mmCIF file of C-alpha atoms in Angstrom:
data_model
loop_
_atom_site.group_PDB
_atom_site.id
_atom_site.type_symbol
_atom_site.label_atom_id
_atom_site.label_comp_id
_atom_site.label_asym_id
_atom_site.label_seq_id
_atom_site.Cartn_x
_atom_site.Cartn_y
_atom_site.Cartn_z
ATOM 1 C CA UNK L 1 -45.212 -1.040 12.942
ATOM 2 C CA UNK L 2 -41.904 -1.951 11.781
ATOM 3 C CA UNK L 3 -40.991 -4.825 10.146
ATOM 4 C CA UNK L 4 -38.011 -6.974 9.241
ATOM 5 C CA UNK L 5 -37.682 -5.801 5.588
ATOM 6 C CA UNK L 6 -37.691 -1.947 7.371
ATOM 7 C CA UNK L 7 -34.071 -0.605 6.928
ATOM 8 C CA UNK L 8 -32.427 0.345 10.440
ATOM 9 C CA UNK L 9 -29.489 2.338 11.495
ATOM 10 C CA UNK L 10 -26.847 0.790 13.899
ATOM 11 C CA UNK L 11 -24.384 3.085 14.104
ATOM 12 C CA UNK L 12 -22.731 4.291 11.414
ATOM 13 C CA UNK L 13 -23.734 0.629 10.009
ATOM 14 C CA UNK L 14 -27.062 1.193 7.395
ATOM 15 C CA UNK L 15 -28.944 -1.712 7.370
ATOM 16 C CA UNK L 16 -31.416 -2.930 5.115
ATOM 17 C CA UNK L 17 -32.977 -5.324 6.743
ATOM 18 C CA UNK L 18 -33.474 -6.583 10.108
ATOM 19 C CA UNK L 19 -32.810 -9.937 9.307
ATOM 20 C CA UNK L 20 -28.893 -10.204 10.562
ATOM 21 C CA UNK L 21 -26.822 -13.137 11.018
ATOM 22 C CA UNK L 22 -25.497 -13.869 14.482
ATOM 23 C CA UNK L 23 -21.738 -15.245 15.069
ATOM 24 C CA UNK L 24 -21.321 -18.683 13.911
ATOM 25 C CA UNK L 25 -17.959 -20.630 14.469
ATOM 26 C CA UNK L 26 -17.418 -22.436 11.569
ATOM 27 C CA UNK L 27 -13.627 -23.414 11.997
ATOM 28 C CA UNK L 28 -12.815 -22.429 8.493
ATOM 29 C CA UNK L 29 -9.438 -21.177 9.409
ATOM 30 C CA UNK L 30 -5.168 -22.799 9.008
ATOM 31 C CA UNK L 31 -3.622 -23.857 12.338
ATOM 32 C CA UNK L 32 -2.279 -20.640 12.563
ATOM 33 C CA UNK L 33 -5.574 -19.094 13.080
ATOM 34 C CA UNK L 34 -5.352 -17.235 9.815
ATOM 35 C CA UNK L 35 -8.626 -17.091 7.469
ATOM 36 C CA UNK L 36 -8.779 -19.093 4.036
ATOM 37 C CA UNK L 37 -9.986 -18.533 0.912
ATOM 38 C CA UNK L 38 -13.246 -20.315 1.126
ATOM 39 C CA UNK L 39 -14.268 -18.380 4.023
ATOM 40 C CA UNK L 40 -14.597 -15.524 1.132
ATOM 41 C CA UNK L 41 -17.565 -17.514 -0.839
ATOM 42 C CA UNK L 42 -19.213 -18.321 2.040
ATOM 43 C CA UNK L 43 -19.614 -14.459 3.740
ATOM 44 C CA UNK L 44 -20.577 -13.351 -0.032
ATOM 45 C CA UNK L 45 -23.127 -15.749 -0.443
ATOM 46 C CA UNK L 46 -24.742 -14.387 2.801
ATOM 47 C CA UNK L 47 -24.039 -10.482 2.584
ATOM 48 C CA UNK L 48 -28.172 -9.521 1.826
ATOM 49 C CA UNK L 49 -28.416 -10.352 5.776
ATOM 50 C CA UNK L 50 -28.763 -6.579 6.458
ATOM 51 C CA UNK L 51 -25.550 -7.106 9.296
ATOM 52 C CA UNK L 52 -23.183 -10.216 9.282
ATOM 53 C CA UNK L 53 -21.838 -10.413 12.421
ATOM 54 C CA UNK L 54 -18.441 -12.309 11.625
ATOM 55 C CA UNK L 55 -17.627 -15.785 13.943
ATOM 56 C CA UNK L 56 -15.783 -15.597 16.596
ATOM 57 C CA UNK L 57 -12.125 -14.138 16.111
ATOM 58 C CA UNK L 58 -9.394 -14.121 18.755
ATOM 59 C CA UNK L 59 -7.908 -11.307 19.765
ATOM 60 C CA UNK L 60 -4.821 -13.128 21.226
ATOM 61 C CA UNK L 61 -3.621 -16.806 21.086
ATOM 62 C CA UNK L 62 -3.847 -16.511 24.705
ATOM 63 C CA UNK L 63 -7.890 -16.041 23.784
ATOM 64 C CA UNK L 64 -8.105 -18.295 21.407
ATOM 65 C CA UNK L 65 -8.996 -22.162 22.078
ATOM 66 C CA UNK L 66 -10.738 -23.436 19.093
ATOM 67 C CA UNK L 67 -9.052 -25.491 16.084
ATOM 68 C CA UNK L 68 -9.009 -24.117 12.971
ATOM 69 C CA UNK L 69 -10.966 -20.510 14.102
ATOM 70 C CA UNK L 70 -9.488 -17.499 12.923
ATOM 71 C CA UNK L 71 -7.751 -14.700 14.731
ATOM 72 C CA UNK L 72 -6.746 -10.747 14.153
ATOM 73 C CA UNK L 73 -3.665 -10.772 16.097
ATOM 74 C CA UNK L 74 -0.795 -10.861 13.589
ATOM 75 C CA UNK L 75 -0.534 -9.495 10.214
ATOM 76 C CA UNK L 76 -1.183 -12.788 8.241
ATOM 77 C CA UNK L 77 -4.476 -12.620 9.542
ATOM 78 C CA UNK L 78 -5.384 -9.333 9.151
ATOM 79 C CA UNK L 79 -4.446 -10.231 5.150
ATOM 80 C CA UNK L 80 -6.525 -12.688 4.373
ATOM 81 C CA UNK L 81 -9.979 -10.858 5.871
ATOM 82 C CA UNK L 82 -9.590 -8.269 3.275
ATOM 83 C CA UNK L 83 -10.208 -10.590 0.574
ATOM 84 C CA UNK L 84 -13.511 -11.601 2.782
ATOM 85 C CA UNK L 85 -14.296 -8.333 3.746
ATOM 86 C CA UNK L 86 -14.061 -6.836 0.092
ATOM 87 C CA UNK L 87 -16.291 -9.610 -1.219
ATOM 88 C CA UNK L 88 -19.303 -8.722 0.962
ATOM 89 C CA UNK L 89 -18.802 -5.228 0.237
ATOM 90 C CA UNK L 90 -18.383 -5.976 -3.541
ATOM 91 C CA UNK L 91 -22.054 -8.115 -3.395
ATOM 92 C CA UNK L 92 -23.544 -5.237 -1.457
ATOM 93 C CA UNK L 93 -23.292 -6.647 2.137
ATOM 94 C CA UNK L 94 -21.740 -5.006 5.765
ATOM 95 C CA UNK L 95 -20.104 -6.830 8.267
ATOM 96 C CA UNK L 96 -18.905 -6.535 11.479
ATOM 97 C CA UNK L 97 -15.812 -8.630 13.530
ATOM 98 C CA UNK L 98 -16.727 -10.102 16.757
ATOM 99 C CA UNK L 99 -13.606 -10.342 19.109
ATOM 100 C CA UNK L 100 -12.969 -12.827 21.061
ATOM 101 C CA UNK L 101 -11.162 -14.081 24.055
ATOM 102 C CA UNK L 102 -12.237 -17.488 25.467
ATOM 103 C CA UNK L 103 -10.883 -17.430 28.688
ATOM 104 C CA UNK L 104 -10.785 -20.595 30.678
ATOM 105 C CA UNK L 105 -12.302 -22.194 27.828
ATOM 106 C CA UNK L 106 -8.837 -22.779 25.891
ATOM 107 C CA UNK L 107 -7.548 -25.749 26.660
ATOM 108 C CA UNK L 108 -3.563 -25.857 27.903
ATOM 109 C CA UNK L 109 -2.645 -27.113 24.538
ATOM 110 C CA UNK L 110 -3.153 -24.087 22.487
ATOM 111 C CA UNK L 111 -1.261 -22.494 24.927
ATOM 112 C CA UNK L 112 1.848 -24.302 25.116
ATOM 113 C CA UNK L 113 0.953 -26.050 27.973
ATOM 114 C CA UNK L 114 0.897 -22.728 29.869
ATOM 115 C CA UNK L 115 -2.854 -22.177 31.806
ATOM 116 C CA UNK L 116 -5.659 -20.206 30.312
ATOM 117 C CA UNK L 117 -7.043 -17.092 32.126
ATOM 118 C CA UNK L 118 -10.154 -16.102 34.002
ATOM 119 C CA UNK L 119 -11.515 -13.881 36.297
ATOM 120 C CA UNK L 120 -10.606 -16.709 38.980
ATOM 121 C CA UNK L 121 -9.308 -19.935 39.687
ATOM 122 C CA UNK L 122 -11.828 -22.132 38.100
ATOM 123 C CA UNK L 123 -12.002 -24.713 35.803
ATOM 124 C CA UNK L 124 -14.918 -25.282 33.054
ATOM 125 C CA UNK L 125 -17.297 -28.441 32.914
ATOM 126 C CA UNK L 126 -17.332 -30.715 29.866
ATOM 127 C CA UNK L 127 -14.410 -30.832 27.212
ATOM 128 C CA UNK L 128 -12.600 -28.674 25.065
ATOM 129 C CA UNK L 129 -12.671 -29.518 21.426
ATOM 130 C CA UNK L 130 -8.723 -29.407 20.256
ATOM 131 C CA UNK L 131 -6.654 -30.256 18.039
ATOM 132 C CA UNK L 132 -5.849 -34.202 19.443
ATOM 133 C CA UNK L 133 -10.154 -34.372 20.039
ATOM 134 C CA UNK L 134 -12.022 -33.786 22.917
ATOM 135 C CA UNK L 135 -9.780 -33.497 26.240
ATOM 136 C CA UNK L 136 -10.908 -32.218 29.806
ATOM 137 C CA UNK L 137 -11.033 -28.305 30.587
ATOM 138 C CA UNK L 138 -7.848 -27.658 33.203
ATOM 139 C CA UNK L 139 -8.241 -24.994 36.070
ATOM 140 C CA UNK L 140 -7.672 -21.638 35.157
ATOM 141 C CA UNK L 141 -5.276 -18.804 37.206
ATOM 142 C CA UNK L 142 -6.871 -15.717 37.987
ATOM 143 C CA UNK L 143 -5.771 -12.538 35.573
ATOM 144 C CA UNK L 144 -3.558 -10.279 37.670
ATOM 145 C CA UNK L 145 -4.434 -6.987 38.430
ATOM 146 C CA UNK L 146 -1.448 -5.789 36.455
ATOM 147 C CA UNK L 147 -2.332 -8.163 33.675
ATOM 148 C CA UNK L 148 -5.552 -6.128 32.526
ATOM 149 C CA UNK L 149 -3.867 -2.990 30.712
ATOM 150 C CA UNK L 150 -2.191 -5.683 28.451
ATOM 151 C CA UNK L 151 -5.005 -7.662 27.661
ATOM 152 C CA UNK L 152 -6.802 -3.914 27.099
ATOM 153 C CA UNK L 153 -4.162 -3.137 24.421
ATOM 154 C CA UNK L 154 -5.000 -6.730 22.927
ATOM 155 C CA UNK L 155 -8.583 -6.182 22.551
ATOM 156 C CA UNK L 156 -7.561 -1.971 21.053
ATOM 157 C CA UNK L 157 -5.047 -3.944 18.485
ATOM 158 C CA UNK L 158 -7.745 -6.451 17.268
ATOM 159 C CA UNK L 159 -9.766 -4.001 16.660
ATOM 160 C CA UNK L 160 -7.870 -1.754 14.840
ATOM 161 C CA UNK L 161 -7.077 -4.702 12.978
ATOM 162 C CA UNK L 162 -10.261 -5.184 12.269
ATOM 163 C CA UNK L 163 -11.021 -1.801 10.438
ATOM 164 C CA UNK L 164 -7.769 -2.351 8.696
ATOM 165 C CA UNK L 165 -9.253 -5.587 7.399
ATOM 166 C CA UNK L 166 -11.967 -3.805 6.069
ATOM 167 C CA UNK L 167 -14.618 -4.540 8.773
ATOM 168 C CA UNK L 168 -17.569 -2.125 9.304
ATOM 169 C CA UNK L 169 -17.067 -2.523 12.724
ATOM 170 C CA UNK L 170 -16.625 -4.731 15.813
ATOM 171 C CA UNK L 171 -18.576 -6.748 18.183
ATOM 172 C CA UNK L 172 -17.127 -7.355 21.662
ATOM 173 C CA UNK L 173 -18.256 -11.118 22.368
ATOM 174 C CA UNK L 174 -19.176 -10.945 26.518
ATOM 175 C CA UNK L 175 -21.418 -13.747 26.483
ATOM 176 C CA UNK L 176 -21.486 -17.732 26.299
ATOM 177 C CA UNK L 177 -19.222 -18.387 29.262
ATOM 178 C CA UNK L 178 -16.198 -16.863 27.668
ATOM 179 C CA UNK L 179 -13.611 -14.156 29.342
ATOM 180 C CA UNK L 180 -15.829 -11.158 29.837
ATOM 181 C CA UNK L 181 -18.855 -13.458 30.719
ATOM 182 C CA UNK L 182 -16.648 -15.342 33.725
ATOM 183 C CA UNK L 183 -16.069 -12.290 35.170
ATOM 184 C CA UNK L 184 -19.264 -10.850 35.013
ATOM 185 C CA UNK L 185 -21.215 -13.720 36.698
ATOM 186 C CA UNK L 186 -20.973 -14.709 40.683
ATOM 187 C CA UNK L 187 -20.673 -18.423 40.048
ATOM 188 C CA UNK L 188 -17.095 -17.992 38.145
ATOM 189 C CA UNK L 189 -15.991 -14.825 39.449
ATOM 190 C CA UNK L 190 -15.031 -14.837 43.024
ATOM 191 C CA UNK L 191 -12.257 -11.846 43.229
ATOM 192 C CA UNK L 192 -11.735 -9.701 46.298
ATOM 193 C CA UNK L 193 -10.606 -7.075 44.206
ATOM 194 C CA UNK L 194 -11.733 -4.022 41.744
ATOM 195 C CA UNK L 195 -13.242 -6.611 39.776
ATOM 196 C CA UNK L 196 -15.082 -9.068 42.091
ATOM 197 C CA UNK L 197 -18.128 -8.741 44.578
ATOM 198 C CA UNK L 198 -20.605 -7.097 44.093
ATOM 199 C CA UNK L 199 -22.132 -6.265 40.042
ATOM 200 C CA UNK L 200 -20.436 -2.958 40.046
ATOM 201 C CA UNK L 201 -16.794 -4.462 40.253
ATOM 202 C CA UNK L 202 -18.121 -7.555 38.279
ATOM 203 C CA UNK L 203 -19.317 -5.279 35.235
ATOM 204 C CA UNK L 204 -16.127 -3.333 35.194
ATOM 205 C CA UNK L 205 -14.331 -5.524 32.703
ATOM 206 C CA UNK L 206 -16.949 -5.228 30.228
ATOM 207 C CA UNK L 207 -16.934 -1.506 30.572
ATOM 208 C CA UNK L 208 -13.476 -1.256 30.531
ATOM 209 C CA UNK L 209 -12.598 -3.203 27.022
ATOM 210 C CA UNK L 210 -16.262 -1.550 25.674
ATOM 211 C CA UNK L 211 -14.614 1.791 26.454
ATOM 212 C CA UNK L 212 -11.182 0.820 24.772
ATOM 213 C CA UNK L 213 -13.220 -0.353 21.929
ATOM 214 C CA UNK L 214 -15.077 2.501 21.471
ATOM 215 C CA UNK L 215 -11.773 4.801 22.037
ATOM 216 C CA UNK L 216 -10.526 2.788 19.117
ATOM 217 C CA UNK L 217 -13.005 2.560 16.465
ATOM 218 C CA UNK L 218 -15.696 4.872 18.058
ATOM 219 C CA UNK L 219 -18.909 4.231 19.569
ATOM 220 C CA UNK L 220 -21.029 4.004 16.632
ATOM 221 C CA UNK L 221 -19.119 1.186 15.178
ATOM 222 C CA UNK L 222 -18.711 -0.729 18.177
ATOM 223 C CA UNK L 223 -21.448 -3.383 19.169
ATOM 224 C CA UNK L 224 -21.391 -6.005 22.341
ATOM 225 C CA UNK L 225 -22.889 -9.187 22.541
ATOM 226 C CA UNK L 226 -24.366 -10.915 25.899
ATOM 227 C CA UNK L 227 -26.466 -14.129 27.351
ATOM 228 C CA UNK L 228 -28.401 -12.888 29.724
ATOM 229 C CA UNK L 229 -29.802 -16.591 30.736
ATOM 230 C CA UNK L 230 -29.043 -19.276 33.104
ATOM 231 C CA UNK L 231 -25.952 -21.418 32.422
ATOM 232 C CA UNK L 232 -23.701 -21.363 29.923
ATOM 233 C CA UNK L 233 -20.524 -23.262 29.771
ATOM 234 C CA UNK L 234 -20.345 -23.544 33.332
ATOM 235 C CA UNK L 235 -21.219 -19.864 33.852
ATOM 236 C CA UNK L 236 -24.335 -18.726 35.480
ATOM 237 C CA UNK L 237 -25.533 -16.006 38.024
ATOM 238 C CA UNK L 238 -27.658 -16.310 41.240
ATOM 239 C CA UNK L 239 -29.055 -12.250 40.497
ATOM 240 C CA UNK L 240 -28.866 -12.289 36.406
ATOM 241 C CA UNK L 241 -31.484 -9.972 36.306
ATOM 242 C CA UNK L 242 -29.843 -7.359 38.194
ATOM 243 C CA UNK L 243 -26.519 -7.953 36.702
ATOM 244 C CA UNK L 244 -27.618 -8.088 33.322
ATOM 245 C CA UNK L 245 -29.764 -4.638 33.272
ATOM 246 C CA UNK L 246 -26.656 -3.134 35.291
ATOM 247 C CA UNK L 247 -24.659 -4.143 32.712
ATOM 248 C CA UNK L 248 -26.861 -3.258 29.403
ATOM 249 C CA UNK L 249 -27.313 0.371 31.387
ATOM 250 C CA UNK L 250 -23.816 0.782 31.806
ATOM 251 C CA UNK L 251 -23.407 0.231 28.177
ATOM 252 C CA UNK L 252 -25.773 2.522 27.258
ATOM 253 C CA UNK L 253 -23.910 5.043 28.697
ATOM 254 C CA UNK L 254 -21.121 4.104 27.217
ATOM 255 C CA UNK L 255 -23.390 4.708 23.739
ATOM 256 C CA UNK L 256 -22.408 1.737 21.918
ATOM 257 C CA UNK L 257 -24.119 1.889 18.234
ATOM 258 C CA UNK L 258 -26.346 -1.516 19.151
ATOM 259 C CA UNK L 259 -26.272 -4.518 21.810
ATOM 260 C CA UNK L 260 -27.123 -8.063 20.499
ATOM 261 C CA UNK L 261 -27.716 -10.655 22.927
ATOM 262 C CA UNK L 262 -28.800 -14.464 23.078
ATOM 263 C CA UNK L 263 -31.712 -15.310 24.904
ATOM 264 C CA UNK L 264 -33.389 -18.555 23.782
ATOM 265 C CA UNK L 265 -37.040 -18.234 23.112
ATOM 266 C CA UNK L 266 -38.961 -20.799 24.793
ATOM 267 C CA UNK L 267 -38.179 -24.643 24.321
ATOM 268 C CA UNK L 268 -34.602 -24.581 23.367
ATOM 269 C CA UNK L 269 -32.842 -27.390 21.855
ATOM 270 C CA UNK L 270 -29.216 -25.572 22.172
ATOM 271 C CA UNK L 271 -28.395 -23.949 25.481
ATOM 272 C CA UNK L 272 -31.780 -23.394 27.158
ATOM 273 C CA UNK L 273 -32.906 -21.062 29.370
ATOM 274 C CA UNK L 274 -33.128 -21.705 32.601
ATOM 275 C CA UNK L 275 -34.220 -18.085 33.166
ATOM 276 C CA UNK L 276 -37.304 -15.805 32.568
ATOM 277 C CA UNK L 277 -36.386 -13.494 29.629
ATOM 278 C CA UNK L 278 -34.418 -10.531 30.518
ATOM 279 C CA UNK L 279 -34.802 -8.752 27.255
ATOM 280 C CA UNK L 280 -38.173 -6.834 28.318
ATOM 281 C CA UNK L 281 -36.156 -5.087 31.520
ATOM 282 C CA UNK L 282 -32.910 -4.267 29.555
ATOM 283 C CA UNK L 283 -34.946 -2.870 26.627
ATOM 284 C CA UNK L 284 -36.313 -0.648 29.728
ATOM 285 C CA UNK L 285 -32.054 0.532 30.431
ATOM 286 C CA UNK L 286 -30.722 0.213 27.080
ATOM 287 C CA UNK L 287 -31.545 3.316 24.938
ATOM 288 C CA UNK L 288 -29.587 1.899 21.603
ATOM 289 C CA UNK L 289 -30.690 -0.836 19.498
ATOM 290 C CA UNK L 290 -31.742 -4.345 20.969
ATOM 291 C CA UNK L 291 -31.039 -7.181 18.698
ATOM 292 C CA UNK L 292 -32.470 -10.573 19.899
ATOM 293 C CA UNK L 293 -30.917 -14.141 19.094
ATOM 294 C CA UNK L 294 -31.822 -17.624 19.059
ATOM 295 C CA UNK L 295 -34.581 -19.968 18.599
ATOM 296 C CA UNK L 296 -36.700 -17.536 16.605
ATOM 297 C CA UNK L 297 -38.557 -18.547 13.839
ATOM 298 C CA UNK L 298 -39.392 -16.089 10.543
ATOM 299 C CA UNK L 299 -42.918 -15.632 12.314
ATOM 300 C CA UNK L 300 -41.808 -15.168 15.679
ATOM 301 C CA UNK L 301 -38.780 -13.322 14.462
ATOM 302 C CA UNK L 302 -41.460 -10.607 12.706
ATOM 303 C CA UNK L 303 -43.675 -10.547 16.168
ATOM 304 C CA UNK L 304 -40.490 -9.472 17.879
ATOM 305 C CA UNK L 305 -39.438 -6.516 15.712
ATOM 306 C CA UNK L 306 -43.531 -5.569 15.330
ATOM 307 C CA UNK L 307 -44.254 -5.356 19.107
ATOM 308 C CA UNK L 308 -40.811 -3.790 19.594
ATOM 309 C CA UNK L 309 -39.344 -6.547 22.153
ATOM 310 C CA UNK L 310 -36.509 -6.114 19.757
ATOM 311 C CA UNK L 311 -34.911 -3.755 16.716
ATOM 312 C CA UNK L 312 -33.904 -6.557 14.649
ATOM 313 C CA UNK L 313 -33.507 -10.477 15.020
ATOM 314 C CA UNK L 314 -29.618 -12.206 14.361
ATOM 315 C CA UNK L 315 -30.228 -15.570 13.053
ATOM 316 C CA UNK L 316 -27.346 -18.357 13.758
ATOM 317 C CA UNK L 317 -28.169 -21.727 12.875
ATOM 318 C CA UNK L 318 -30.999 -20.898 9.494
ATOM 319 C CA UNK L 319 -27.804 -19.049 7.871
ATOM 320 C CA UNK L 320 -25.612 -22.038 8.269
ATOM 321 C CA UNK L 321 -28.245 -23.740 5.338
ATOM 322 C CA UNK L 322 -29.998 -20.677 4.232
ATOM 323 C CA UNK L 323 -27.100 -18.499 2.499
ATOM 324 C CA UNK L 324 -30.516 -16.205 0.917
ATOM 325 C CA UNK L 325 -32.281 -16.354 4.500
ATOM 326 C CA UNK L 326 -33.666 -12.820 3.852
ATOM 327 C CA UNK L 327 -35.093 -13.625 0.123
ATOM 328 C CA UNK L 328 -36.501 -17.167 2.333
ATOM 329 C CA UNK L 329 -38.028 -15.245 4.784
ATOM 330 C CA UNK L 330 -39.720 -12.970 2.666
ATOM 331 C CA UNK L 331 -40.948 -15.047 -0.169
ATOM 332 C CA UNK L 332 -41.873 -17.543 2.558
ATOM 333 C CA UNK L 333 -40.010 -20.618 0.891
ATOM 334 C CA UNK L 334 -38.887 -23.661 2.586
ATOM 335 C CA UNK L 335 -35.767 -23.449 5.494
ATOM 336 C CA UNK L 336 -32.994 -25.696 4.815
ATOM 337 C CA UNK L 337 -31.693 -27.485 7.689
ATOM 338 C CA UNK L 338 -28.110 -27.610 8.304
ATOM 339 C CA UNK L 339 -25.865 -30.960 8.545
ATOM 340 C CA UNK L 340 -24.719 -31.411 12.296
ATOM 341 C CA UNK L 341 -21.445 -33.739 10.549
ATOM 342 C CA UNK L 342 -20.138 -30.761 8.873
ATOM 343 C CA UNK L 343 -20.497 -27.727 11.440
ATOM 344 C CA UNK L 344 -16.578 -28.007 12.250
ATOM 345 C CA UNK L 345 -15.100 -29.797 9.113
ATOM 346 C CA UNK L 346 -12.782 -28.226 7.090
ATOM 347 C CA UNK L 347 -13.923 -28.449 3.691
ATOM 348 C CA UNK L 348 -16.194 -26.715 1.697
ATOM 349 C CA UNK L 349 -19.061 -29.675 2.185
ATOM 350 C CA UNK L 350 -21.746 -27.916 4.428
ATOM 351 C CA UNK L 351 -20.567 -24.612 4.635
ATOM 352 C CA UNK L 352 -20.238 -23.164 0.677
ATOM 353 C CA UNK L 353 -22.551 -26.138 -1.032
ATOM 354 C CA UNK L 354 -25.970 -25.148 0.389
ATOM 355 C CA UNK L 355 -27.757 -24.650 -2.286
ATOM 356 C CA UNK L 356 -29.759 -21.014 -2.805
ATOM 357 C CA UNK L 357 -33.692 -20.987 -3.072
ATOM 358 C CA UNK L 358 -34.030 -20.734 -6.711
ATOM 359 C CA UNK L 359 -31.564 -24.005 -6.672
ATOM 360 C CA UNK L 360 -33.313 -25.690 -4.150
ATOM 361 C CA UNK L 361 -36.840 -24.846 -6.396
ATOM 362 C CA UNK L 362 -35.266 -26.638 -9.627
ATOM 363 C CA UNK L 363 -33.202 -29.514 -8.274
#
């Protein structure tokens, strides 16, 4: 039976481990969306996960409505991830870039006071964190048709951006309620066109930027994320099963090198599911890889990978506080818990000053 200290192959990505750490905004990054140096401490102090999967990273300002998160879009950007990118590689470590477009999650404001994008004209529940603090989500215009071979080219320039930033890879993030996620589900997505009705036009986004991806980098160093549960940022599906094993099968077929997805495990305290897992009937469709995410604990986390409901496990939250999660997990020592206060801030408190095990042993 496999285990998590087994070494596995996604890709053209050699892992050793199958203890990898999931996306994590951090909001680390200038105004200008442009990484700083203390984003390079706190990827090195992480790289034994056996894959970081970077946070979120906008492909376009257009895509990007978070303060302070970084981007790939201009060359500024693409700059200061080498420094990042070299010092994982220099402490042995692998990462990949997720790419990011948000969608009608980005608040007018970033925008210029132009109006975000989506799949329709919708507008998300809750507020948008920004720059001025937390305002009200504003109704999104539909993407034209004639729209979609730009924002195609946007998603093939981050990513070659990417691998000229020294990235392993990419990640194409189609989950959480974001761009790719609004078109895919019926309760956000109500287009009369190539792209709306029923799951075969709904999925055809996601196969369409996968493909450009893949085109661009190749298949074996392209990943996708999805959340195949209930509702997420306002997005949900009345059919997620079906959609969501159309959609894993379709990029399996595709032959992406692994698909990670978040599915909360049980009692969630962050985004709960509102759905029966999905994982066992897109393992059934999806012939690469199947990385699992969210609420798993070190034990449950080792089940997973030993009853093969999943490859490998991406942890989010434990790596926030746990910069030697994998030495943690398999010396079982103590998880740190991370500071809620400091998730967003911009300063090095709780995000490079948790301390490391043998630290946390001696203080």
């Amino acid at each position: 039976m496999p285990t998590l200290f087994d070494p596995i192959q996604l890709g053209a990505i050699a892992a050793p481990n199958r203890i990898l750490m999931a996306p994590l905004t951090r909001a680390r990054g200038t105004r200008e969306h442009v990484p700083t140096a203390l984003m390079i401490d706190y990827y090195r102090q992480r790289a034994s996960a056996g894959l970081i999967i970077s946070e979120a990273t906008g492909i376009s300002q257009e895509g990007l409505g978070w303060p302070y998160a970084p981007g790939l879009w201009t060359d500024a950007q693409v700059e200061a991830w080498k420094p990042i990118t070299d010092a994982v590689h220099e402490a042995g470590g692998r990462i990949v870039a997720q790419v990011w477009h948000m969608g009608r999650i980005v608040h007018p404001s970033f925008l210029g006071g132009a109006q975000p994008v989506s799949s329709s004209a919708t507008t998300a529940p809750g507020t948008a964190h920004t720059y001025d603090g937390k305002q009200p989500y504003e109704q999104a215009r539909p993407l034209a048709l004639a729209e979609i071979p730009r924002l195609l080219d946007e998603y093939r320039r981050a990513a070659a951006h990417a691998i000229k930033a020294g990235f392993d890879g990419i990640q194409l993030h189609a989950a959480n309620g974001y761009l790719i996620d609004q078109f895919l589900r019926d309760n956000s997505n109500f287009r009369d066109d190539a792209y709306g009705g029923p799951i075969e036009n709904r999925i055809r986004l996601l196969t369409e930027v996968t493909q450009a991806l893949v085109d661009t980098v190749g298949a074996d160093r392209t990943g996708v994320r999805l959340s195949p549960n209930g509702d997420v940022q306002g997005a949900n599906d009345s059919h997620a099963e079906a959609l969501f094993t159309a959609a894993a099968g379709a990029l399996s077929q595709i032959g992406i090198a692994f698909l990670e997805m978040r599915e909360p495990q049980g009692d969630s305290s962050f985004r709960p599911n509102e759905v029966p897992p999905i994982a066992p009937a897109i393992r059934k469709v999806f012939a690469g890889p199947l990385i699992l995410n969210s609420d798993f604990t070190p034990e449950s986390a080792a089940q997973a990978v030993a009853d093969g409901t999943a490859d490998a496990i991406a942890f989010g939250r434990p790596y926030i506080a746990n910069p030697d999660l994998v030495r943690r997990i398999a010396e079982g020592l103590p998880l740190a818990t991370p500071d809620v206060k400091t998730l967003y801030s911009q300063g090095p408190e709780g995000y490079t000053d948790y301390p490391f095990a043998a630290e946390a042993v001696t203080a």
